[in-house]
Coordinates of C-alpha atoms in Angstrom, one line a residue:
Chain E
X163 CA 100.5 180.2 105.7
X164 CA 100.9 178.5 102.4
X165 CA 104.0 177.3 100.8
X166 CA 104.6 178.0 96.8
X167 CA 108.0 177.6 95.4
X168 CA 109.1 177.8 91.8
X169 CA 109.5 174.3 90.5
X170 CA 113.0 172.7 91.0
X171 CA 115.2 172.7 87.8
X172 CA 115.3 169.2 85.8
X173 CA 118.3 167.3 87.0
X174 CA 120.4 165.6 84.8
X175 CA 121.3 162.9 87.5
X176 CA 119.4 159.7 87.3
X177 CA 116.5 159.9 89.7
X178 CA 116.5 157.7 92.8
X179 CA 113.4 156.1 93.6
X180 CA 111.3 158.8 95.2
X181 CA 113.4 161.8 93.9
X182 CA 111.7 165.0 92.6
X183 CA 108.3 166.2 93.5
X184 CA 106.2 163.7 95.2
X185 CA 102.4 164.5 95.0
X186 CA 101.2 161.6 97.1
X187 CA 100.9 158.0 98.1
X188 CA 98.6 155.5 96.5
X189 CA 97.3 152.0 96.8
X190 CA 96.5 150.3 93.7
X191 CA 94.0 147.8 94.1
X192 CA 92.5 145.4 91.2
X193 CA 89.2 143.5 91.2
X194 CA 89.5 140.6 88.8
X195 CA 86.2 138.8 88.3
X196 CA 84.8 136.0 86.5
X197 CA 82.5 137.3 83.6
X198 CA 81.8 133.6 82.4
X199 CA 78.1 132.5 81.6
X200 CA 78.0 130.6 84.9
X201 CA 77.8 134.0 86.6
X202 CA 74.5 134.8 85.0
X203 CA 71.6 136.1 86.9
X204 CA 72.0 137.1 90.7
X205 CA 75.6 136.4 91.1
X206 CA 76.7 138.8 88.4
X207 CA 73.9 141.2 89.9
X208 CA 75.8 140.9 93.2
X209 CA 79.2 141.7 91.7
X210 CA 77.9 144.9 90.3
X211 CA 75.9 146.2 93.2
X212 CA 79.1 145.1 95.2
X213 CA 81.2 147.4 93.0
X214 CA 78.7 150.6 93.1
X215 CA 78.5 150.3 97.0
X216 CA 82.4 150.1 97.2
X217 CA 82.8 153.3 94.8
X218 CA 80.2 155.2 96.8
X219 CA 81.7 154.2 100.2
X220 CA 85.2 155.0 99.5
X221 CA 84.1 158.4 97.5
X222 CA 82.6 159.7 100.4
X223 CA 85.4 158.8 103.0
X224 CA 87.4 162.0 103.6
X225 CA 90.9 160.4 103.6
X226 CA 90.8 156.6 101.7
X227 CA 89.4 158.0 98.4
X228 CA 92.6 160.2 97.6
X229 CA 94.9 157.0 98.7
X230 CA 93.3 154.2 96.3
X231 CA 93.4 153.5 92.8
X232 CA 91.0 150.8 91.7
X233 CA 91.1 148.8 88.5
X234 CA 88.6 146.0 87.0
X235 CA 89.7 143.3 85.0
X236 CA 87.1 140.7 83.9
X237 CA 87.6 137.2 82.4
X238 CA 85.7 134.6 80.3
X239 CA 87.4 133.0 77.5
X240 CA 89.5 136.4 77.3
X241 CA 90.5 139.1 79.9
X242 CA 89.3 142.5 79.4
X243 CA 90.2 145.8 81.4
X244 CA 87.0 147.2 82.0
X245 CA 88.0 150.0 84.5
X246 CA 91.4 151.6 84.0
X247 CA 93.0 152.1 87.5
X248 CA 91.1 155.2 88.8
X249 CA 90.5 157.4 91.7
X250 CA 87.1 156.2 93.3
X251 CA 85.1 159.4 93.2
X252 CA 81.1 159.7 92.9
X253 CA 81.5 160.9 89.3
X254 CA 83.3 157.5 88.3
X255 CA 81.5 155.6 85.9
X256 CA 81.7 152.0 86.4
X257 CA 81.2 149.2 83.8
X258 CA 78.6 147.0 84.1
X259 CA 79.6 143.4 84.3
X260 CA 77.6 140.7 82.1
X261 CA 78.2 137.3 81.4
X262 CA 80.0 136.6 78.2
X263 CA 82.2 133.9 76.3
X264 CA 82.5 130.3 76.7
X265 CA 85.5 129.8 78.8
X266 CA 87.0 130.6 82.1
X267 CA 90.6 131.5 81.3
X268 CA 92.5 132.2 84.3
X269 CA 95.8 132.3 81.9
X270 CA 94.5 135.4 80.5
X271 CA 93.2 137.1 83.5
X272 CA 96.7 136.6 84.9
X273 CA 98.4 137.5 81.9
X274 CA 96.5 140.7 82.0
X275 CA 97.4 141.6 85.4
X276 CA 101.1 140.8 84.8
X277 CA 101.0 143.3 81.8
X278 CA 98.5 145.9 83.5
X279 CA 100.4 146.4 86.9
X280 CA 103.7 147.4 85.8
X281 CA 102.3 149.9 83.5
X282 CA 100.2 151.3 85.8
X283 CA 102.9 151.6 88.6
X284 CA 105.1 153.3 85.9
X285 CA 102.4 155.8 85.4
X286 CA 101.7 156.8 88.8
X287 CA 105.5 157.2 89.5
X288 CA 105.7 159.2 86.5
X289 CA 103.0 161.5 87.8
X290 CA 104.9 162.0 91.1
X291 CA 103.1 159.3 93.3
X292 CA 104.8 157.1 96.0
X293 CA 103.4 153.9 95.1
X294 CA 102.4 150.8 97.6
X295 CA 102.7 147.1 96.6
X296 CA 99.3 146.4 94.9
X297 CA 96.7 144.1 95.9
X298 CA 94.4 142.0 93.9
X299 CA 91.2 140.5 94.6
X300 CA 90.6 137.4 92.4
X301 CA 87.0 136.0 92.4
X302 CA 85.9 133.0 90.2
X303 CA 82.9 130.5 90.4
X304 CA 84.3 128.2 88.4
X305 CA 87.4 126.1 87.3
X306 CA 90.0 127.3 84.8
X307 CA 89.3 126.1 81.4
X308 CA 92.9 126.5 80.2
X309 CA 95.5 123.8 80.2
X310 CA 96.6 123.5 83.7
X311 CA 100.3 124.1 82.7
X312 CA 99.0 127.3 80.8
X313 CA 97.6 129.0 83.8
X314 CA 100.2 127.9 86.2
X315 CA 103.0 129.4 84.0
X316 CA 101.0 132.5 84.0
X317 CA 100.6 132.6 87.6
X318 CA 104.1 131.6 88.2
X319 CA 105.0 134.8 86.2
X320 CA 102.6 136.9 88.5
X321 CA 104.5 135.6 91.7
X322 CA 108.0 135.7 90.5
X323 CA 110.1 137.3 93.1
X324 CA 111.8 138.9 90.3
X325 CA 108.7 140.6 89.1
X326 CA 109.2 143.9 90.9
X327 CA 105.5 145.0 91.1
X328 CA 104.2 141.6 91.9
X329 CA 100.9 142.0 93.7
X330 CA 99.2 140.5 97.0
X331 CA 96.7 138.4 95.5
X332 CA 93.7 137.5 97.4
X333 CA 91.8 134.9 95.9
X334 CA 87.8 133.9 96.5
X335 CA 86.2 130.6 95.2
X336 CA 82.6 130.7 94.6
X337 CA 80.1 128.2 93.0
X338 CA 82.0 125.5 91.4
X339 CA 85.4 127.1 92.1
X340 CA 88.0 124.5 93.0
X341 CA 89.3 125.3 96.7
X342 CA 93.0 123.9 95.5
X343 CA 93.1 126.2 92.4
X344 CA 91.9 129.3 94.7
X345 CA 94.6 128.4 97.3
X346 CA 97.1 128.2 94.7
X347 CA 96.2 131.7 93.0
X348 CA 96.4 133.4 96.5
X349 CA 99.9 134.9 97.4
X350 CA 99.9 133.7 100.6
X351 CA 97.9 130.7 102.1
X352 CA 96.0 132.9 104.4
X353 CA 94.7 135.0 101.5
X354 CA 92.6 132.1 99.9
X355 CA 88.9 131.7 100.6
X356 CA 86.2 129.4 99.7
X357 CA 82.3 130.0 100.0
X358 CA 81.2 127.2 102.4
X359 CA 79.3 124.6 100.8
X360 CA 75.5 124.9 100.3
X361 CA 75.8 128.8 100.6
X362 CA 73.9 131.1 98.0
X363 CA 76.6 132.2 95.6
X364 CA 75.1 135.7 95.1
X365 CA 75.0 136.1 98.9
X366 CA 78.7 135.0 99.2
X367 CA 79.5 137.6 96.6
X368 CA 77.7 140.3 98.5
X369 CA 79.6 139.6 101.6
X370 CA 82.8 139.2 99.5
X371 CA 82.3 142.8 98.0
X372 CA 81.8 144.1 101.6
X373 CA 85.0 142.6 102.6
X374 CA 86.8 144.1 99.7
X375 CA 85.5 147.5 100.8
X376 CA 86.6 146.9 104.1
X377 CA 90.0 145.6 103.2
X378 CA 90.2 148.9 101.1
X379 CA 89.4 151.2 103.8
X380 CA 91.7 149.6 106.3
X381 CA 94.6 149.2 104.1
X382 CA 94.6 152.5 103.2
X383 CA 94.4 153.5 106.6
X384 CA 97.4 151.9 107.4
X385 CA 99.5 152.6 104.5
X386 CA 102.0 154.9 105.9
X387 CA 103.4 152.1 107.8
X388 CA 104.6 150.2 104.5
X389 CA 103.6 146.7 105.9
X390 CA 103.8 143.9 103.5
X391 CA 100.4 142.4 104.4
X392 CA 97.2 143.7 103.5
X393 CA 94.5 144.1 105.9
X394 CA 91.8 141.7 105.4
X395 CA 89.2 139.8 107.3
X396 CA 87.4 136.7 106.3
X397 CA 84.0 137.4 104.7
X398 CA 80.8 135.6 106.2
X399 CA 79.9 132.5 104.6
X400 CA 83.8 131.7 103.6
X401 CA 86.3 129.4 104.8
X402 CA 90.0 130.5 104.9
X403 CA 92.1 127.9 103.0
X404 CA 95.3 128.1 105.0
X405 CA 94.8 124.7 106.4
X406 CA 94.0 121.6 104.1
X407 CA 90.3 121.0 103.6
X408 CA 89.1 117.6 105.1
Chain H
X926 CA 115.7 186.0 118.6
X927 CA 118.8 184.3 119.9
X928 CA 118.7 182.1 123.0
X929 CA 119.7 183.9 126.0
X930 CA 118.6 187.3 124.6
X931 CA 116.0 189.2 126.4
X932 CA 112.8 189.8 124.9
X933 CA 113.3 193.4 125.8
X934 CA 116.5 194.0 123.4
X935 CA 114.2 193.5 120.3
X936 CA 111.0 195.3 119.9
X937 CA 108.2 192.7 119.1
X938 CA 105.6 193.8 116.6
X939 CA 102.2 193.3 118.5
X940 CA 99.8 190.8 116.4
X941 CA 96.4 191.5 117.0
X942 CA 95.4 188.1 115.6
X943 CA 96.7 184.9 115.6
X944 CA 97.7 183.3 112.5
X945 CA 95.6 180.1 112.2
X946 CA 96.0 177.0 110.2
X947 CA 98.6 174.6 108.8
X948 CA 101.3 174.9 106.4
X949 CA 99.9 173.6 103.2
X950 CA 102.4 171.6 101.0
X951 CA 100.9 170.7 97.5
X952 CA 97.5 169.6 97.6
X953 CA 96.1 169.9 101.1
X954 CA 94.7 167.2 103.3
X955 CA 90.8 167.6 104.2
X956 CA 90.2 169.8 107.2
X957 CA 88.5 167.8 110.0
X958 CA 87.7 168.4 113.7
X959 CA 89.8 165.5 115.5
X960 CA 88.1 163.2 117.9
X961 CA 89.9 163.1 121.3
X962 CA 91.8 160.0 122.0
X963 CA 90.1 158.4 124.9
X964 CA 92.3 155.6 125.6
X965 CA 94.4 154.7 128.8
X966 CA 97.1 156.0 129.2
X967 CA 96.7 159.8 128.3
X968 CA 98.0 160.3 124.9
X969 CA 97.9 163.9 123.9
X970 CA 97.4 164.8 120.1
X971 CA 100.6 167.0 120.1
X972 CA 103.6 167.3 122.2
X973 CA 106.0 169.8 121.7
X974 CA 109.3 170.4 123.6
X975 CA 112.5 172.3 123.2
X976 CA 115.3 174.4 124.8
X977 CA 119.1 174.9 124.9
X978 CA 121.7 172.3 126.5
X979 CA 125.5 172.5 126.3
X980 CA 125.3 175.1 123.6
X981 CA 122.8 172.9 121.3
X982 CA 119.5 174.0 120.6
X983 CA 116.8 171.3 120.5
X984 CA 113.4 171.4 119.0
X985 CA 111.0 168.4 119.3
X986 CA 107.5 167.8 118.3
X987 CA 105.1 164.8 117.7
X988 CA 101.8 165.3 116.3
X989 CA 98.9 162.8 115.6
X990 CA 98.2 161.8 112.0
X991 CA 94.8 162.8 110.4
X992 CA 93.9 159.3 110.0
X993 CA 94.0 158.8 114.0
X994 CA 92.4 162.3 114.5
X995 CA 89.4 161.1 112.1
X996 CA 88.9 157.8 114.1
X997 CA 89.9 158.9 117.6
X998 CA 92.9 156.6 117.7
X999 CA 95.9 157.5 119.9
X1000 CA 99.1 158.8 118.6
X1001 CA 101.3 155.9 118.2
X1002 CA 104.6 158.0 117.9
X1003 CA 106.6 159.2 120.7
X1004 CA 109.9 161.0 121.5
X1005 CA 111.9 161.5 124.5
X1006 CA 114.8 164.1 125.3
X1007 CA 117.5 163.7 128.0
X1008 CA 120.7 165.2 129.0
X1009 CA 124.0 163.6 130.6
X1010 CA 125.4 166.7 132.2
X1011 CA 128.8 164.8 132.9
X1012 CA 129.6 164.1 129.5
X1013 CA 127.8 167.2 128.1
X1014 CA 125.5 164.8 125.8
X1015 CA 122.2 165.2 124.5
X1016 CA 120.4 162.3 124.5
X1017 CA 117.2 162.0 122.0
X1018 CA 114.9 159.2 120.9
X1019 CA 111.9 158.9 118.5
X1020 CA 109.7 155.9 118.1
X1021 CA 106.9 154.9 115.7
X1022 CA 104.7 152.2 117.0
X1023 CA 103.6 149.7 114.3
X1024 CA 100.0 150.6 113.7
X1025 CA 99.1 146.8 113.2
X1026 CA 100.1 146.4 116.9
X1027 CA 97.3 147.3 119.2
X1028 CA 99.1 148.7 122.0
X1029 CA 102.1 150.4 119.9
X1030 CA 101.5 153.8 121.5
X1031 CA 102.5 152.2 124.7
X1032 CA 105.6 150.4 123.4
X1033 CA 106.5 153.6 121.6
X1034 CA 106.2 155.6 124.8
X1035 CA 108.3 153.0 127.0
X1036 CA 111.0 152.4 124.2
X1037 CA 111.9 156.1 123.9
X1038 CA 112.0 156.6 127.7
X1039 CA 113.9 153.4 128.4
X1040 CA 116.4 153.8 125.7
X1041 CA 117.4 157.1 126.8
X1042 CA 117.6 156.3 130.5
X1043 CA 119.9 153.1 129.3
X1044 CA 122.2 155.4 127.4
X1045 CA 122.4 158.0 130.3
X1046 CA 123.3 154.9 132.7
X1047 CA 126.0 153.9 130.2
X1048 CA 127.5 157.4 130.0
X1049 CA 128.1 157.2 133.5
X1050 CA 131.0 154.9 132.9
X1051 CA 133.7 155.6 130.7
X1052 CA 133.2 153.3 127.8
X1053 CA 131.5 154.1 124.6
X1054 CA 127.6 153.6 124.6
X1055 CA 126.9 150.1 123.8
X1056 CA 124.1 150.3 121.3
X1057 CA 123.0 146.6 121.4
X1058 CA 122.5 146.8 125.0
X1059 CA 120.5 150.1 124.8
X1060 CA 118.2 148.4 122.4
X1061 CA 118.0 145.3 124.2
X1062 CA 117.1 147.2 127.4
X1063 CA 114.1 148.7 125.3
X1064 CA 113.0 145.5 124.1
X1065 CA 113.1 144.3 127.6
X1066 CA 110.8 147.0 128.7
X1067 CA 108.2 145.9 126.3
X1068 CA 108.7 142.2 127.2
X1069 CA 108.3 143.2 131.0
X1070 CA 105.1 145.4 130.3
X1071 CA 103.5 142.5 128.2
X1072 CA 104.3 140.3 131.2
X1073 CA 102.5 142.8 133.6
X1074 CA 99.4 142.8 131.6
X1075 CA 99.3 139.3 130.3
X1076 CA 99.5 140.0 126.6
X1077 CA 101.7 139.4 124.0
X1078 CA 105.0 141.5 123.7
X1079 CA 104.2 141.9 119.9
X1080 CA 101.1 144.3 120.8
X1081 CA 103.8 146.8 121.9
X1082 CA 105.7 146.7 118.6
X1083 CA 107.5 149.9 117.7
X1084 CA 110.4 151.3 115.8
X1085 CA 113.1 153.0 117.8
X1086 CA 115.9 155.6 116.8
X1087 CA 118.1 157.1 119.4
X1088 CA 120.9 159.7 119.0
X1089 CA 123.6 161.2 121.3
X1090 CA 125.0 164.6 120.5
X1091 CA 128.3 165.0 122.6
X1092 CA 129.6 168.4 123.0
X1093 CA 132.7 167.1 124.8
X1094 CA 133.9 164.7 122.6
X1095 CA 136.7 166.0 120.1
X1096 CA 135.6 166.9 116.3
X1097 CA 137.4 169.1 114.0
X1098 CA 136.3 172.7 113.2
X1099 CA 134.1 173.1 116.2
X1100 CA 132.0 170.4 115.0
X1101 CA 130.3 168.0 117.6
X1102 CA 129.9 164.2 117.5
X1103 CA 126.8 162.5 116.8
X1104 CA 125.9 159.0 117.0
X1105 CA 122.7 157.3 115.8
X1106 CA 121.4 153.8 116.3
X1107 CA 117.9 152.5 115.0
X1108 CA 115.8 149.5 114.7
X1109 CA 113.2 150.0 111.8
X1110 CA 112.5 152.8 109.4
X1111 CA 112.9 155.8 111.4
X1112 CA 115.6 157.9 109.6
X1113 CA 118.1 160.4 110.9
X1114 CA 119.5 163.0 108.7
X1115 CA 121.9 165.8 108.9
X1116 CA 120.7 168.9 107.2
X1117 CA 123.4 171.2 106.1
X1118 CA 123.1 173.8 103.4
X1119 CA 119.5 172.5 102.4
X1120 CA 120.8 169.0 102.0
X1121 CA 119.7 166.0 103.7
X1122 CA 122.5 163.4 104.5
X1123 CA 121.2 160.1 106.0
X1124 CA 122.9 159.1 109.0
X1125 CA 121.7 155.6 109.4
X1126 CA 121.1 153.4 106.1
X1127 CA 117.6 153.7 105.4
X1128 CA 117.4 152.7 101.9
X1129 CA 114.0 152.4 100.0
X1130 CA 113.0 148.9 99.1
X1131 CA 115.0 147.4 96.3
X1132 CA 111.7 146.8 93.9
X1133 CA 110.9 150.7 94.3
X1134 CA 107.7 150.4 96.0
X1135 CA 106.9 151.2 99.6
X1136 CA 106.7 148.7 102.2
X1137 CA 108.3 145.3 102.7
X1138 CA 107.6 145.0 106.3
X1139 CA 109.4 146.9 109.1
X1140 CA 111.8 145.7 111.8
X1141 CA 110.5 146.5 115.3
X1142 CA 111.2 146.0 118.9
X1143 CA 111.1 143.7 120.8
X1144 CA 111.2 141.0 118.0
X1145 CA 114.1 142.9 116.0
X1146 CA 116.2 144.2 118.6
X1147 CA 119.4 142.7 117.0
X1148 CA 118.5 144.0 113.7
X1149 CA 120.4 147.3 114.9
X1150 CA 121.9 150.0 112.4
X1151 CA 124.4 152.2 113.7
X1152 CA 125.7 155.3 112.3
X1153 CA 127.8 158.4 113.2
X1154 CA 128.8 161.8 112.2
X1155 CA 129.4 165.2 113.1
X1156 CA 127.2 168.4 113.4
X1157 CA 129.0 171.5 112.3
X1158 CA 128.0 174.9 113.4
X1159 CA 125.0 176.1 111.1
X1160 CA 123.8 172.3 110.4
X1161 CA 121.2 170.3 112.1
X1162 CA 120.5 166.8 113.3
X1163 CA 116.9 165.6 112.5
X1164 CA 115.4 162.4 113.9
X1165 CA 112.0 161.5 112.4
X1166 CA 109.6 159.1 112.1
X1167 CA 108.2 157.4 108.8
X1168 CA 105.1 160.1 108.7
X1169 CA 107.7 162.7 108.1
X1170 CA 110.3 160.7 106.2
X1171 CA 108.0 159.5 103.3
X1172 CA 106.7 162.9 102.4
X1173 CA 110.5 164.0 102.8
X1174 CA 110.9 161.7 100.1
X1175 CA 115.0 161.5 100.4
X1176 CA 115.2 165.1 100.7
X1177 CA 114.1 166.0 97.3
X1178 CA 110.4 167.0 97.3
X1179 CA 108.6 170.0 98.3
X1180 CA 108.2 169.2 101.7
X1181 CA 112.1 168.8 102.0
X1182 CA 112.6 172.5 100.6
X1183 CA 110.0 174.0 102.9
X1184 CA 111.5 172.2 105.8
X1185 CA 115.1 172.8 104.9
X1186 CA 114.0 176.8 104.7
X1187 CA 112.2 177.1 107.9
X1188 CA 114.8 174.9 109.9
X1189 CA 117.9 176.9 108.8
X1190 CA 117.3 178.4 112.1
X1191 CA 115.5 177.1 115.2
X1192 CA 111.8 178.2 115.1
X1193 CA 110.2 178.8 118.4
X1194 CA 108.9 175.4 120.2
X1195 CA 105.1 176.1 119.0
X1196 CA 106.2 177.2 115.6
X1197 CA 108.3 173.9 115.2
X1198 CA 105.2 171.7 116.0
X1199 CA 102.8 173.6 113.8
X1200 CA 105.3 173.3 110.9
X1201 CA 105.6 169.5 111.7
X1202 CA 101.6 169.5 111.3
X1203 CA 101.8 170.7 107.8
X1204 CA 98.5 169.6 105.4
X1205 CA 99.4 167.4 102.4
X1206 CA 96.8 165.1 100.7
X1207 CA 97.3 161.3 101.4
X1208 CA 100.0 161.8 104.1
X1209 CA 97.9 161.1 107.3
X1210 CA 100.4 159.1 109.5
X1211 CA 101.7 160.4 112.7
X1212 CA 104.6 162.3 112.5
X1213 CA 107.6 163.0 114.9
X1214 CA 110.6 165.4 114.3
X1215 CA 113.5 166.1 116.6
X1216 CA 115.9 168.8 115.5
X1217 CA 119.3 169.6 117.1
X1218 CA 121.3 172.7 116.0
X1219 CA 124.8 173.8 116.6
X1220 CA 124.5 177.4 116.3
X1221 CA 127.1 179.4 114.8
X1222 CA 129.3 181.3 117.3
X1223 CA 128.2 184.9 117.8

């Protein structure tokens, strides 16, 4: 038996949060990746392969693909939105990340997130979706080239409790990244991860990408509960930064 | 057919084939063959119950969500119905086990049963139901089970919503008195003329996003919300878990309209479960619903 009904008349009353016809629930997730020159070669190739695998795995899952929206923002001396928040279908054309620019501007990446997220959430809500708190996977192999007060100011804006759509941020440091900075970026101390010293950067990135995929699946599976925390397990070859490093 | 009427009184049109499949609302969810949940204790995919008591009609169902059917996990929602004949009271409880808690299926099953029993014991006395005590007892059941199996009580974490519908309690215009109490986000509504009035405050999060954590037994037994109301003839009390409440969207969406129409009168027990097992893309959590009607006088 199917249900079809004439659409409801438009109401003049201000809409409560979930009023109107809801079409589904979605979890926005963003990959924010370092595209600075130090990522050249195997590291950036590992990122690109990881994104392809992520798309393919999610697209073929019967339940997850409809519940996740994925966006890609990259940064070097500037930030660029390389993939607007999208459904991960087999047909989705992914950008190929390539090293560019001279800097590693965390400030521009954080500012791009602060601008993009509320706009994306508003768009989803406007289309009738119930939206879960967004998650960000932040990956860098270097240290911010901005002045520290500048990127910290952008970070404070992103973490501001008054920012309604503030995301859960999981931060991953590889290569020359600074563990203290990575820990600071993460929205919870247990969301900061640093590659173990001496490991291969490209190998660590591959592990990171596989963990991002697992997190996406696990989080989307448990969406309904609406728990604040995002499902995530530490990737191989990383240490969790919730305790100060010795 | 009304309760008490005999089947012979109204000729039943013989159906040669069973109508199969779920009611679809909006974009359908994928159709999959569920994997049996094989854990201990036995947790059936679907339970359905119902009947009449004290002139009330009740229907209750709990169905496993599509995600658990896909992975073969147990249903983590549960429900319990009980009566207290001396006070002409129907007791109903639903629980939604926290998915991150590994044995929340057991937690939900224990919480509804112990809470219903605690309410019945209290009704043996003359005093009004002591809700904090009911929830403490349900929480204690989880803590006791945790000790028995040598686990942390948090592995049994579950929401709990309990209601009493007392036919003997005086209320104007042939209405009956309803009390509801809850820890966590399992809401109760009164469905009247296709409108859903919340009976316990289950407001959406202030920032307009879904989530923000959930209160659960045994840890948050003191975060108790209590509400009360009346059930007029022709209206229904609805107790549900998040898996229904989220797509119900505050009583405004397609599902809310479909449920209001289908629940205008009590469906039979199996149809009620079928209704609850509607197909809708992205809503794949366990679903539990108890509906209690105060029928109009014949």
